[in-house]
CSV table of C-alpha atoms in Angstrom, one decimal:
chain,number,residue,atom,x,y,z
A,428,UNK,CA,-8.4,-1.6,32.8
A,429,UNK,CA,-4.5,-1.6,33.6
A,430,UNK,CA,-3.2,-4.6,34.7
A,431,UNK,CA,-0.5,-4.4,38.0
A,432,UNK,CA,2.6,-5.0,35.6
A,433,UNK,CA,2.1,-1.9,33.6
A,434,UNK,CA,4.7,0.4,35.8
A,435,UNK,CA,7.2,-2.6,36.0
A,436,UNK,CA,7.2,-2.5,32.0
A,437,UNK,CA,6.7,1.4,31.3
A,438,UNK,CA,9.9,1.5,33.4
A,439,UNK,CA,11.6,-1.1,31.5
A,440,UNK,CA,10.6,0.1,28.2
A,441,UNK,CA,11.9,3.6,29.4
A,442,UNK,CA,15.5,2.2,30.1
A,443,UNK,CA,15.4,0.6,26.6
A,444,UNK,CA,14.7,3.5,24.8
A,445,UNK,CA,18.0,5.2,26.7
A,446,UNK,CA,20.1,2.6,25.7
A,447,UNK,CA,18.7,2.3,22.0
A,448,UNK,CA,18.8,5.8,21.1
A,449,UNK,CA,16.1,7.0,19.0
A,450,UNK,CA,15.4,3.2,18.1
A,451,UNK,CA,14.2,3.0,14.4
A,452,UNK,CA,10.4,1.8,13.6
A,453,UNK,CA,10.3,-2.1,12.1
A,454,UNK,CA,10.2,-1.0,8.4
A,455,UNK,CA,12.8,1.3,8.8
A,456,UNK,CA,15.7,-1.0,9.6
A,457,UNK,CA,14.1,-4.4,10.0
A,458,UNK,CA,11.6,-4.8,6.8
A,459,UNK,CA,11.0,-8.3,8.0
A,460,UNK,CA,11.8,-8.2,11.8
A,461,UNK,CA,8.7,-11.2,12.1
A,462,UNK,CA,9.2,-13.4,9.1
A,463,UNK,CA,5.4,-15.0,9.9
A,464,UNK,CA,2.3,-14.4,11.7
A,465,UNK,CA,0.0,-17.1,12.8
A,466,UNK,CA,-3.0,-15.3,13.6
A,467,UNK,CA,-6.3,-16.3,15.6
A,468,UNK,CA,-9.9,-15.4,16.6
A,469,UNK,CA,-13.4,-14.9,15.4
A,470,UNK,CA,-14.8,-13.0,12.1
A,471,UNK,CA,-12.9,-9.5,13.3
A,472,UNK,CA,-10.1,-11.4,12.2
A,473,UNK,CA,-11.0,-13.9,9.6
A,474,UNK,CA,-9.3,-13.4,6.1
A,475,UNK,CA,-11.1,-16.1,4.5
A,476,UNK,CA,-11.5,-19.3,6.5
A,477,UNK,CA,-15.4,-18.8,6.0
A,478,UNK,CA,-17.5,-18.2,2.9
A,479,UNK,CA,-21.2,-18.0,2.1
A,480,UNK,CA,-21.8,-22.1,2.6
A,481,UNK,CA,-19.7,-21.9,5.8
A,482,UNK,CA,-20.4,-19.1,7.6
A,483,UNK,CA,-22.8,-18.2,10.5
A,484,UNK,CA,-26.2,-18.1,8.6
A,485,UNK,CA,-26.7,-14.3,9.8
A,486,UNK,CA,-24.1,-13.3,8.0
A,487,UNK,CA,-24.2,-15.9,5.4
A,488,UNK,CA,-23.1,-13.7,2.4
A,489,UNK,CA,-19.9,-12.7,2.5
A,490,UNK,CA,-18.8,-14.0,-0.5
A,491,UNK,CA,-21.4,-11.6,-2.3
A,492,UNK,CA,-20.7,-8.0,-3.1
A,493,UNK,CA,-20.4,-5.6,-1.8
A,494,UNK,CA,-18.2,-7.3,0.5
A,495,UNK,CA,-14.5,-6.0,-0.3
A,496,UNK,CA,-15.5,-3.6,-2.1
A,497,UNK,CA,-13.4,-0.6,-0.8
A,498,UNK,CA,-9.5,-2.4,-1.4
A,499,UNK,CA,-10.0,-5.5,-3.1
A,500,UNK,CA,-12.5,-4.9,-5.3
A,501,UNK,CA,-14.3,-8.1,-4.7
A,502,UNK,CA,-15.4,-10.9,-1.6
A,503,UNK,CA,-12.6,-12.1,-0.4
A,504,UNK,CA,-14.9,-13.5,2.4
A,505,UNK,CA,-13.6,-11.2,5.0
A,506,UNK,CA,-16.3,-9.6,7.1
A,507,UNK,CA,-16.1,-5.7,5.9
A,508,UNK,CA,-15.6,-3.8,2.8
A,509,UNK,CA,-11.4,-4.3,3.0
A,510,UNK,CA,-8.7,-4.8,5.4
A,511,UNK,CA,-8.9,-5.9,8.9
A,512,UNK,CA,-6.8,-5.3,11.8
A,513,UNK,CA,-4.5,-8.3,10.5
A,514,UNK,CA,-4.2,-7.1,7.1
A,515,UNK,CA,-2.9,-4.0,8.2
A,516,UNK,CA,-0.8,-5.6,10.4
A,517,UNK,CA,0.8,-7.5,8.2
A,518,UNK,CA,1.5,-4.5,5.8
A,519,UNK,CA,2.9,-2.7,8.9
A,520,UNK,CA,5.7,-6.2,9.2
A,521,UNK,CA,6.1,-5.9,5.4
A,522,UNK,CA,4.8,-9.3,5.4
A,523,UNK,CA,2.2,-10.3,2.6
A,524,UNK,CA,-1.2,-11.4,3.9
A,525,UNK,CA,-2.2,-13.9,5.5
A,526,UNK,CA,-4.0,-17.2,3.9
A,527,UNK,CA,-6.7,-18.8,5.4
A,528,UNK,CA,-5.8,-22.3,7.0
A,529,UNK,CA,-8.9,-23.9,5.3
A,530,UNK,CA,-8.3,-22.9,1.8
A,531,UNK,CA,-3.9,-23.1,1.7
A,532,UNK,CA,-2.5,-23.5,-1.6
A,533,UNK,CA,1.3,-24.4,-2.6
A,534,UNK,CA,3.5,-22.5,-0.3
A,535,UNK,CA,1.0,-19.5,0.8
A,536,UNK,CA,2.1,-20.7,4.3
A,537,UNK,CA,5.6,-19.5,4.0
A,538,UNK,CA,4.5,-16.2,5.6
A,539,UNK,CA,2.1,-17.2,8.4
A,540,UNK,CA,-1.5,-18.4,8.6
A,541,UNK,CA,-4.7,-17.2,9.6
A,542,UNK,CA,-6.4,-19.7,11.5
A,543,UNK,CA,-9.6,-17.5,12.4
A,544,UNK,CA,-12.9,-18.1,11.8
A,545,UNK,CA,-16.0,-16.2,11.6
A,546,UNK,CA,-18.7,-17.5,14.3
A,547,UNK,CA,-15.8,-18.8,16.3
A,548,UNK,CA,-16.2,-19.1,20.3
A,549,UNK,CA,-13.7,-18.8,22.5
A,550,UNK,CA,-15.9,-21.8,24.7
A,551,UNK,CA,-15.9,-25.4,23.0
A,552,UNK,CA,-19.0,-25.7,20.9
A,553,UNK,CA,-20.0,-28.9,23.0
A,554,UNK,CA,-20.8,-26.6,25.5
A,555,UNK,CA,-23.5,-25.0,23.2
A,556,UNK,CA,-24.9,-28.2,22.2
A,557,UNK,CA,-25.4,-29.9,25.7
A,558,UNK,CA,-27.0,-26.6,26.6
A,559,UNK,CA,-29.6,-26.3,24.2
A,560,UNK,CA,-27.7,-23.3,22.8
A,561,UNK,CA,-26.1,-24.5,19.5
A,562,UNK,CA,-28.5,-22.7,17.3
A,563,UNK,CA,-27.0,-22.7,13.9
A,564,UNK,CA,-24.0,-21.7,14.4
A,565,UNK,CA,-19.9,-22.5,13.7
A,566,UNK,CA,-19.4,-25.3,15.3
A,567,UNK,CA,-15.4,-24.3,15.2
A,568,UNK,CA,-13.8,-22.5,18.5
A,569,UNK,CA,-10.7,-21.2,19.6
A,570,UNK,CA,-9.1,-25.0,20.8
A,571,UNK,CA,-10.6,-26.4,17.2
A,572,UNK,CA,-8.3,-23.6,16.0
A,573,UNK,CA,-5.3,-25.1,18.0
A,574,UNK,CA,-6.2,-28.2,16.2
A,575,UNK,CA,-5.8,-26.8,13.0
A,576,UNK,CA,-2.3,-24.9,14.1
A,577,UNK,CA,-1.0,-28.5,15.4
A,578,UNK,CA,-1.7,-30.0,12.5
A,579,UNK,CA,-0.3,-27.1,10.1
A,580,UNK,CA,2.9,-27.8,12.3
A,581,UNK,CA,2.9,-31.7,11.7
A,582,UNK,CA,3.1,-30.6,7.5
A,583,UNK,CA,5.9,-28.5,8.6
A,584,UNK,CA,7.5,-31.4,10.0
A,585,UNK,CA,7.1,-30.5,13.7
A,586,UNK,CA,5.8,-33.8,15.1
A,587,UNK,CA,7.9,-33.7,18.9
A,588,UNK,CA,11.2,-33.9,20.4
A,589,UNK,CA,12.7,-35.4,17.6
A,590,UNK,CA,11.8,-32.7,15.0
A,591,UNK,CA,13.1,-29.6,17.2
A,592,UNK,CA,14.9,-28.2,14.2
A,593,UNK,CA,11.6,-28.4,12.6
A,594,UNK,CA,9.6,-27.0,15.2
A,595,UNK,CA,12.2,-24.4,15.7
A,596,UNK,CA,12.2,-23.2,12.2
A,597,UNK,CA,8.4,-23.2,12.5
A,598,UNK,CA,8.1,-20.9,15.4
A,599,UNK,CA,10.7,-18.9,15.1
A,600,UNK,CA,10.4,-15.1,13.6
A,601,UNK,CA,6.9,-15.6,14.2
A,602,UNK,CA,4.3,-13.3,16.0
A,603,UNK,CA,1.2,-14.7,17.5
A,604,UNK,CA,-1.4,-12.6,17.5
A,605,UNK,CA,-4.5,-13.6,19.1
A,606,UNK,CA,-7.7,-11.7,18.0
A,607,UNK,CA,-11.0,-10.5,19.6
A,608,UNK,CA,-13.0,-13.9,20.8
A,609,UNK,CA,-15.5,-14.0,23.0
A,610,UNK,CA,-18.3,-11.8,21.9
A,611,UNK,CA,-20.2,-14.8,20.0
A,612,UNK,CA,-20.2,-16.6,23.5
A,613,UNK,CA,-22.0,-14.2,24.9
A,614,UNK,CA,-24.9,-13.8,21.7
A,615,UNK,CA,-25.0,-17.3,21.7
A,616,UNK,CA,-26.2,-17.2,26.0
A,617,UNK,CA,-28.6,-14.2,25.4
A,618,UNK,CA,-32.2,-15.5,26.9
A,619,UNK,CA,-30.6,-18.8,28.1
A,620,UNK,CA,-30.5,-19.5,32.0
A,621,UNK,CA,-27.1,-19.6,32.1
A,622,UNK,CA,-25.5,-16.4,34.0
A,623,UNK,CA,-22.8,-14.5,32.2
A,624,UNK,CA,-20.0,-14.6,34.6
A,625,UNK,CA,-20.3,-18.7,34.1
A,626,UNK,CA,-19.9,-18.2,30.2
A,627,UNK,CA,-17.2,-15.6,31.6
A,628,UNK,CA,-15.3,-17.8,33.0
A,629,UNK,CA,-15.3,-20.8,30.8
A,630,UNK,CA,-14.2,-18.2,28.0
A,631,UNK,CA,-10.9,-17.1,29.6
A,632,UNK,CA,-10.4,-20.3,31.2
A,633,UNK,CA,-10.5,-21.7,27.3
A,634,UNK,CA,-8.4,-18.9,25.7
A,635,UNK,CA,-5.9,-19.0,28.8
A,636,UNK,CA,-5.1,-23.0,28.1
A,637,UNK,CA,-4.9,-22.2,24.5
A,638,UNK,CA,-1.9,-19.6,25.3
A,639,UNK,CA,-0.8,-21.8,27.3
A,640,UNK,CA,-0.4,-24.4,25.0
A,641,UNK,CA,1.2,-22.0,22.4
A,642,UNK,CA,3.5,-20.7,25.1
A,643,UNK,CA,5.0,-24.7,25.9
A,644,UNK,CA,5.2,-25.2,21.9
A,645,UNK,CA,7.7,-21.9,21.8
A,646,UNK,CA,5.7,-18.9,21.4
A,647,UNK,CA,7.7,-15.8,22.6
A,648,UNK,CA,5.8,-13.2,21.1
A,649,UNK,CA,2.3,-13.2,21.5
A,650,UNK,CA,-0.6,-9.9,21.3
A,651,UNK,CA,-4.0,-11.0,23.1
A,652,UNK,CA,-7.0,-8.5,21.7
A,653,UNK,CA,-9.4,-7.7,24.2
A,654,UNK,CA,-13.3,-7.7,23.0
A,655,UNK,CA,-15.1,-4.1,21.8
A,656,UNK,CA,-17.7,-2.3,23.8
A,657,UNK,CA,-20.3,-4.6,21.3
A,658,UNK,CA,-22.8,-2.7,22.9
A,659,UNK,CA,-21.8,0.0,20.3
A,660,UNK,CA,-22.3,-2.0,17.6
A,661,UNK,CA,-26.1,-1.9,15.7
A,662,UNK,CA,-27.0,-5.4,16.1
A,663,UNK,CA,-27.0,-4.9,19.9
A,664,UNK,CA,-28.3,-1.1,19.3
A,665,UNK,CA,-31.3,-2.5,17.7
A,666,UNK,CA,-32.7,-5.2,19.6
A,667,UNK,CA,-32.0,-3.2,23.4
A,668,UNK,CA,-34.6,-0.8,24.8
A,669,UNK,CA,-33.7,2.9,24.1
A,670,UNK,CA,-33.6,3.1,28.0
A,671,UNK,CA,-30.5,0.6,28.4
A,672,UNK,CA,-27.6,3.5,27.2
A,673,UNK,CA,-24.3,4.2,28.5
A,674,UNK,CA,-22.5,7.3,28.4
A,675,UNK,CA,-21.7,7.1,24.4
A,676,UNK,CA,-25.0,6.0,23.7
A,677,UNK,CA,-23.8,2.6,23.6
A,678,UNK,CA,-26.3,-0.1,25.2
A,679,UNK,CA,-25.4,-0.4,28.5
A,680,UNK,CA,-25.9,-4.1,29.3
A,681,UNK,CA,-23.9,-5.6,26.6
A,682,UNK,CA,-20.8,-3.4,26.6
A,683,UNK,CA,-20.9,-4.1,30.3
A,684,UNK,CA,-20.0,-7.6,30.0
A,685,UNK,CA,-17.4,-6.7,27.7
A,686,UNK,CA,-15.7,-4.9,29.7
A,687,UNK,CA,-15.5,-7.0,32.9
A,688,UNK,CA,-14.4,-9.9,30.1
A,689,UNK,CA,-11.5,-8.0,29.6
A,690,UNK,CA,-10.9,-7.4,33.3
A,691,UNK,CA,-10.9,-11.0,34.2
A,692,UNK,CA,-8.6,-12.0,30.5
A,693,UNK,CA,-5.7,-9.2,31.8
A,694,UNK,CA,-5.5,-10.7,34.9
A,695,UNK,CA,-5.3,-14.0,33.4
A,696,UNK,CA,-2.6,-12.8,30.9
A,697,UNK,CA,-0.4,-11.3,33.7
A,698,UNK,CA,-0.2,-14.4,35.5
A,699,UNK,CA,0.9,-16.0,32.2
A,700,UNK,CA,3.6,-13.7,32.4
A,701,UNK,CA,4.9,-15.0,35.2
A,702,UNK,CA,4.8,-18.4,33.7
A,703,UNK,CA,6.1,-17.6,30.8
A,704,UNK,CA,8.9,-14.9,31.6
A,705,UNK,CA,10.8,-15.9,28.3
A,706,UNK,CA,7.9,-14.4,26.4
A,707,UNK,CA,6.5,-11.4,25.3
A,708,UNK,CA,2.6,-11.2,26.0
A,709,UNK,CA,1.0,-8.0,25.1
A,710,UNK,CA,-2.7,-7.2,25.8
A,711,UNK,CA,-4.6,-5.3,22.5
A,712,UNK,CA,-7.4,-2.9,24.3
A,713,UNK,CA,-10.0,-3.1,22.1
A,714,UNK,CA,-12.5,-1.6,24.2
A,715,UNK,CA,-10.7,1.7,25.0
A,716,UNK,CA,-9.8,2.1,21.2
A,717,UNK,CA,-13.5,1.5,19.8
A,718,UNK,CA,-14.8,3.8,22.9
A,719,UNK,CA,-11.9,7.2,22.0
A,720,UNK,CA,-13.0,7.0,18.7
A,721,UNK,CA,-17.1,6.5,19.7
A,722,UNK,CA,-16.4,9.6,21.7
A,723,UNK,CA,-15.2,11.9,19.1
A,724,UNK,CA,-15.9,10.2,15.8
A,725,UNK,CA,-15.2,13.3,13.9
A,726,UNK,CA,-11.6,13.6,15.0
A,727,UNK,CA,-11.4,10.8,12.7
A,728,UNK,CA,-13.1,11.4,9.7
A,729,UNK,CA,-16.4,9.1,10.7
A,730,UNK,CA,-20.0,11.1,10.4
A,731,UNK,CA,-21.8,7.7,11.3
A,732,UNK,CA,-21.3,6.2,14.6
A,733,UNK,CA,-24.1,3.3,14.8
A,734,UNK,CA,-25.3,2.7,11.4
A,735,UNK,CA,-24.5,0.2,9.3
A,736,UNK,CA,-23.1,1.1,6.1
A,737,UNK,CA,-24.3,-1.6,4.0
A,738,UNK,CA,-27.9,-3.0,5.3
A,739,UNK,CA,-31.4,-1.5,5.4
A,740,UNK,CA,-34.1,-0.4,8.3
A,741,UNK,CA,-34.3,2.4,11.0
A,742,UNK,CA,-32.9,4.1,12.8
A,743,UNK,CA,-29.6,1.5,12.4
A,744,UNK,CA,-29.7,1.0,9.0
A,745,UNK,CA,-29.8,-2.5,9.9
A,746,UNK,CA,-32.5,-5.2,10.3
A,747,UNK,CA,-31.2,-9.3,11.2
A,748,UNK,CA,-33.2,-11.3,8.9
A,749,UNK,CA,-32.2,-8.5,5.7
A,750,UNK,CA,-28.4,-8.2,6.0
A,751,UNK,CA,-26.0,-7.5,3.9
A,752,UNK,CA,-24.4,-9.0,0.6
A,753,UNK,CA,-28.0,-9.9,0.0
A,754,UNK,CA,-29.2,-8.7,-3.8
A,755,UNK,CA,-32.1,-6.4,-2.2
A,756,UNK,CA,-29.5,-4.7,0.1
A,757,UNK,CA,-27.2,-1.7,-1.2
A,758,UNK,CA,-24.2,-0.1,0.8
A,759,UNK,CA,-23.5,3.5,1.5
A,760,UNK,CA,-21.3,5.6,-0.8
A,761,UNK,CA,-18.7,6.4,1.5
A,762,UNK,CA,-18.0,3.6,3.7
A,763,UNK,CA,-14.6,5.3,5.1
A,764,UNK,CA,-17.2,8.0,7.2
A,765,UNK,CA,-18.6,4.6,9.0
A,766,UNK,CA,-17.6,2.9,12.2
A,767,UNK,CA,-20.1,0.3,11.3
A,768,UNK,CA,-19.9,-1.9,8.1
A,769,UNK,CA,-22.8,-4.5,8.1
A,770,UNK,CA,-24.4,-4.4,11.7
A,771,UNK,CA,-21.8,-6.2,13.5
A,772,UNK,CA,-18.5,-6.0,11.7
A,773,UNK,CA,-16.3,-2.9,11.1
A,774,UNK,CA,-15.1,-0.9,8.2
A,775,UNK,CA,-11.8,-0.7,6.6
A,776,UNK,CA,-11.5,2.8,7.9
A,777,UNK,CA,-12.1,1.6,11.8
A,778,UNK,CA,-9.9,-1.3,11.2
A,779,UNK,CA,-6.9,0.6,10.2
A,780,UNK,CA,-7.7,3.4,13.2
A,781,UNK,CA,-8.0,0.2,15.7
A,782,UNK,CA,-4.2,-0.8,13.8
A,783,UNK,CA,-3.2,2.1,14.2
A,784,UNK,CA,-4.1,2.5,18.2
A,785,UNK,CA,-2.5,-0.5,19.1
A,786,UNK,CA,0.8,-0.1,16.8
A,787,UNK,CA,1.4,3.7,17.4
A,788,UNK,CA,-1.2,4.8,19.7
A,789,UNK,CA,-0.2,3.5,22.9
A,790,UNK,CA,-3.5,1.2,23.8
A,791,UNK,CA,-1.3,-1.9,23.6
A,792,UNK,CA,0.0,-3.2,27.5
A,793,UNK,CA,3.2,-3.3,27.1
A,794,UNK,CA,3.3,-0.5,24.6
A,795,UNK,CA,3.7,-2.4,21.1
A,796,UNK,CA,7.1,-0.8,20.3
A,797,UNK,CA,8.2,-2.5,23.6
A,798,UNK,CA,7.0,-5.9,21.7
A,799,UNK,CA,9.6,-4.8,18.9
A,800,UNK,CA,12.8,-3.5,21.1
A,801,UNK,CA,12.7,-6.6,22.7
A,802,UNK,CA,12.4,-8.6,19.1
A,803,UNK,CA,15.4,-6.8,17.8
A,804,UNK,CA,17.4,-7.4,21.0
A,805,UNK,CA,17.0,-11.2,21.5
A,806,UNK,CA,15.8,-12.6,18.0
């Protein structure tokens, strides 16, 4: 899973450290090193850009409790029982967090924007639909999500050339973090003809132009997620045969393609770095986080590590056509000693260990801290 350029930047991160000193953490010194975040990706990232109406019918009640039930108290039509990566994220910047794009008010952008949404691909949904493979489904994707970031930039004045000072004060400070997107591509192909190394393909060639095309506006500091081993996850653990298992117990098959997904989008994200040498890209291992803590669950407080906390049937506590957030379905007491929240989606308590790998944990590429020297050293 290590792309060429990691002994090029260990070394370089190394040297910094000598020359820094004992370099103080962001909210040490620099409470607001990132004065934004424009975030992106599917419902692993979402804070709100999706509700009941909108949403992929599957999970079509995540305005309904018990939804957000662990830290807000209440839906806020994120996809777990509290915080996601992001939010923590955000707390780590001592930044507030982020709006959803759809549902802006007054000057909630001042901060950043979350741009994700739930049922999101990372291939344009035309694809789906000349295929046969639309489903019902969100017809949004990661370049309609580009759309909606262009246009956010036009109401900050950003419009070309002629607005630089605009654009400039628009892009600056901020860090683009990209989040898991993919995984819906793949449920969206399951029984079709289609091979998966096609949808493969198409999926990093889409999320590769869409860096590109932050990376030309001005983006210098950019984290790319890598997908999770959704093979661990109960929805896939329930419809596979008990015979297609890995060596955690995840299902084989579906984890599989994760994982060479992620092969194929580091390689593509190295070769933006030579492109883009003026930028910072760093690569989010999602897979190798969700997999240490699958391995040893207990080193981290979780007793569950395939069943759904909130959602009913056996042996996954999960069934697709009675999910959760409907009235007949309760959650567990203890949400915080489950990996799984609904079937697909996380709990709060996996979130913040996923935050916490990537931020402190080392299973960022270059090491996140690297992300940060260089942030304090050129602005």
């Amino acid at each position: 899973m290590m792309v060429p350029s990691l002994t090029y930047y260990t070394a370089v991160y190394v040297l910094l450290c000598a020359f820094a000193s004992a370099s103080p953490t962001a909210t040490e010194t620099h409470p607001r090193l990132f004065n934004k975040i424009y975030a992106f990706g599917d419902s692993f990232t979402d804070t709100g850009n999706t509700r009941s109406m909108s949403g992929p019918t599957g999970f079509g009640h995540v305005s309904s409790p018990p939804y957000g039930s662990t830290f807000f108290h209440h839906p806020t039509n994120r996809y777990s029982d509290g915080r996601l990566v992001i939010d923590f994220v955000a707390e780590t910047l001592s930044l507030p967090f982020l709006p959803p794009y759809k549902y802006l008010k007054g000057n909630d952008s001042f901060h950043g924007v979350n741009f994700a949404v739930a049922g999101s691909t990372a291939i344009n949904h035309d694809f789906f639909v000349r295929n046969n493979l639309s489903l019902d489904i969100t017809p949004q994707s990661i370049q309609t999500q580009l759309l909606w970031f262009n246009e956010f930039l036009e109401t900050q004045g950003c419009r070309g050339a002629e607005t630089e000072k605009q654009c400039k004060a628009a892009l600056d400070d901020a860090l683009f973090w990209v989040g898991e997107i993919g995984v819906n591509d793949y449920a969206y192909d399951i029984g079709s003809p289609i091979p998966d190394d096609t949808i493969r393909k198409l999926g990093v060639a889409s999320v590769t132009g869409f860096l590109q095309s932050l990376l030309k506006k001005g983006a210098k500091y950019v984290v790319v997620q890598g997908l999770p081993p959704s093979g661990c996850l109960a929805l896939a653990m329930s419809l596979a045969p008990v015979t297609d298992r890995d060596d955690i117990g995840c299902v084989r098959s579906v984890s599989n393609q994760t994982y060479v997904h992620n092969v194929a989008l580091q390689a593509s994200l190295q070769s933006l770095r030579g492109q883009f040498p003026q930028a910072v890209i760093i690569y989010a291992d999602y897979w190798n986080a969700y997999r240490t803590v699958i391995k040893n669950p207990s080193n981290y407080g979780f007793k569950e590590r395939f069943k759904a906390c909130c959602g009913v049937g056996e042996p996954y506590n999960f069934d697709v056509f009675t999910v959760c957030g409907m009235s007949s379905v309760s959650s567990c007491k203890n949400p915080s000693e489950y990996i799984n929240w609904d079937g697909v989606h996380l709990t709060e308590a996996m979130y913040k260990i996923v935050h916490d790998m990537f931020i402190e944990g080392g299973l960022t590429r270059p090491p996140f801290s690297y992300l940060l020297d260089m942030k304090r050293r050129l602005g």
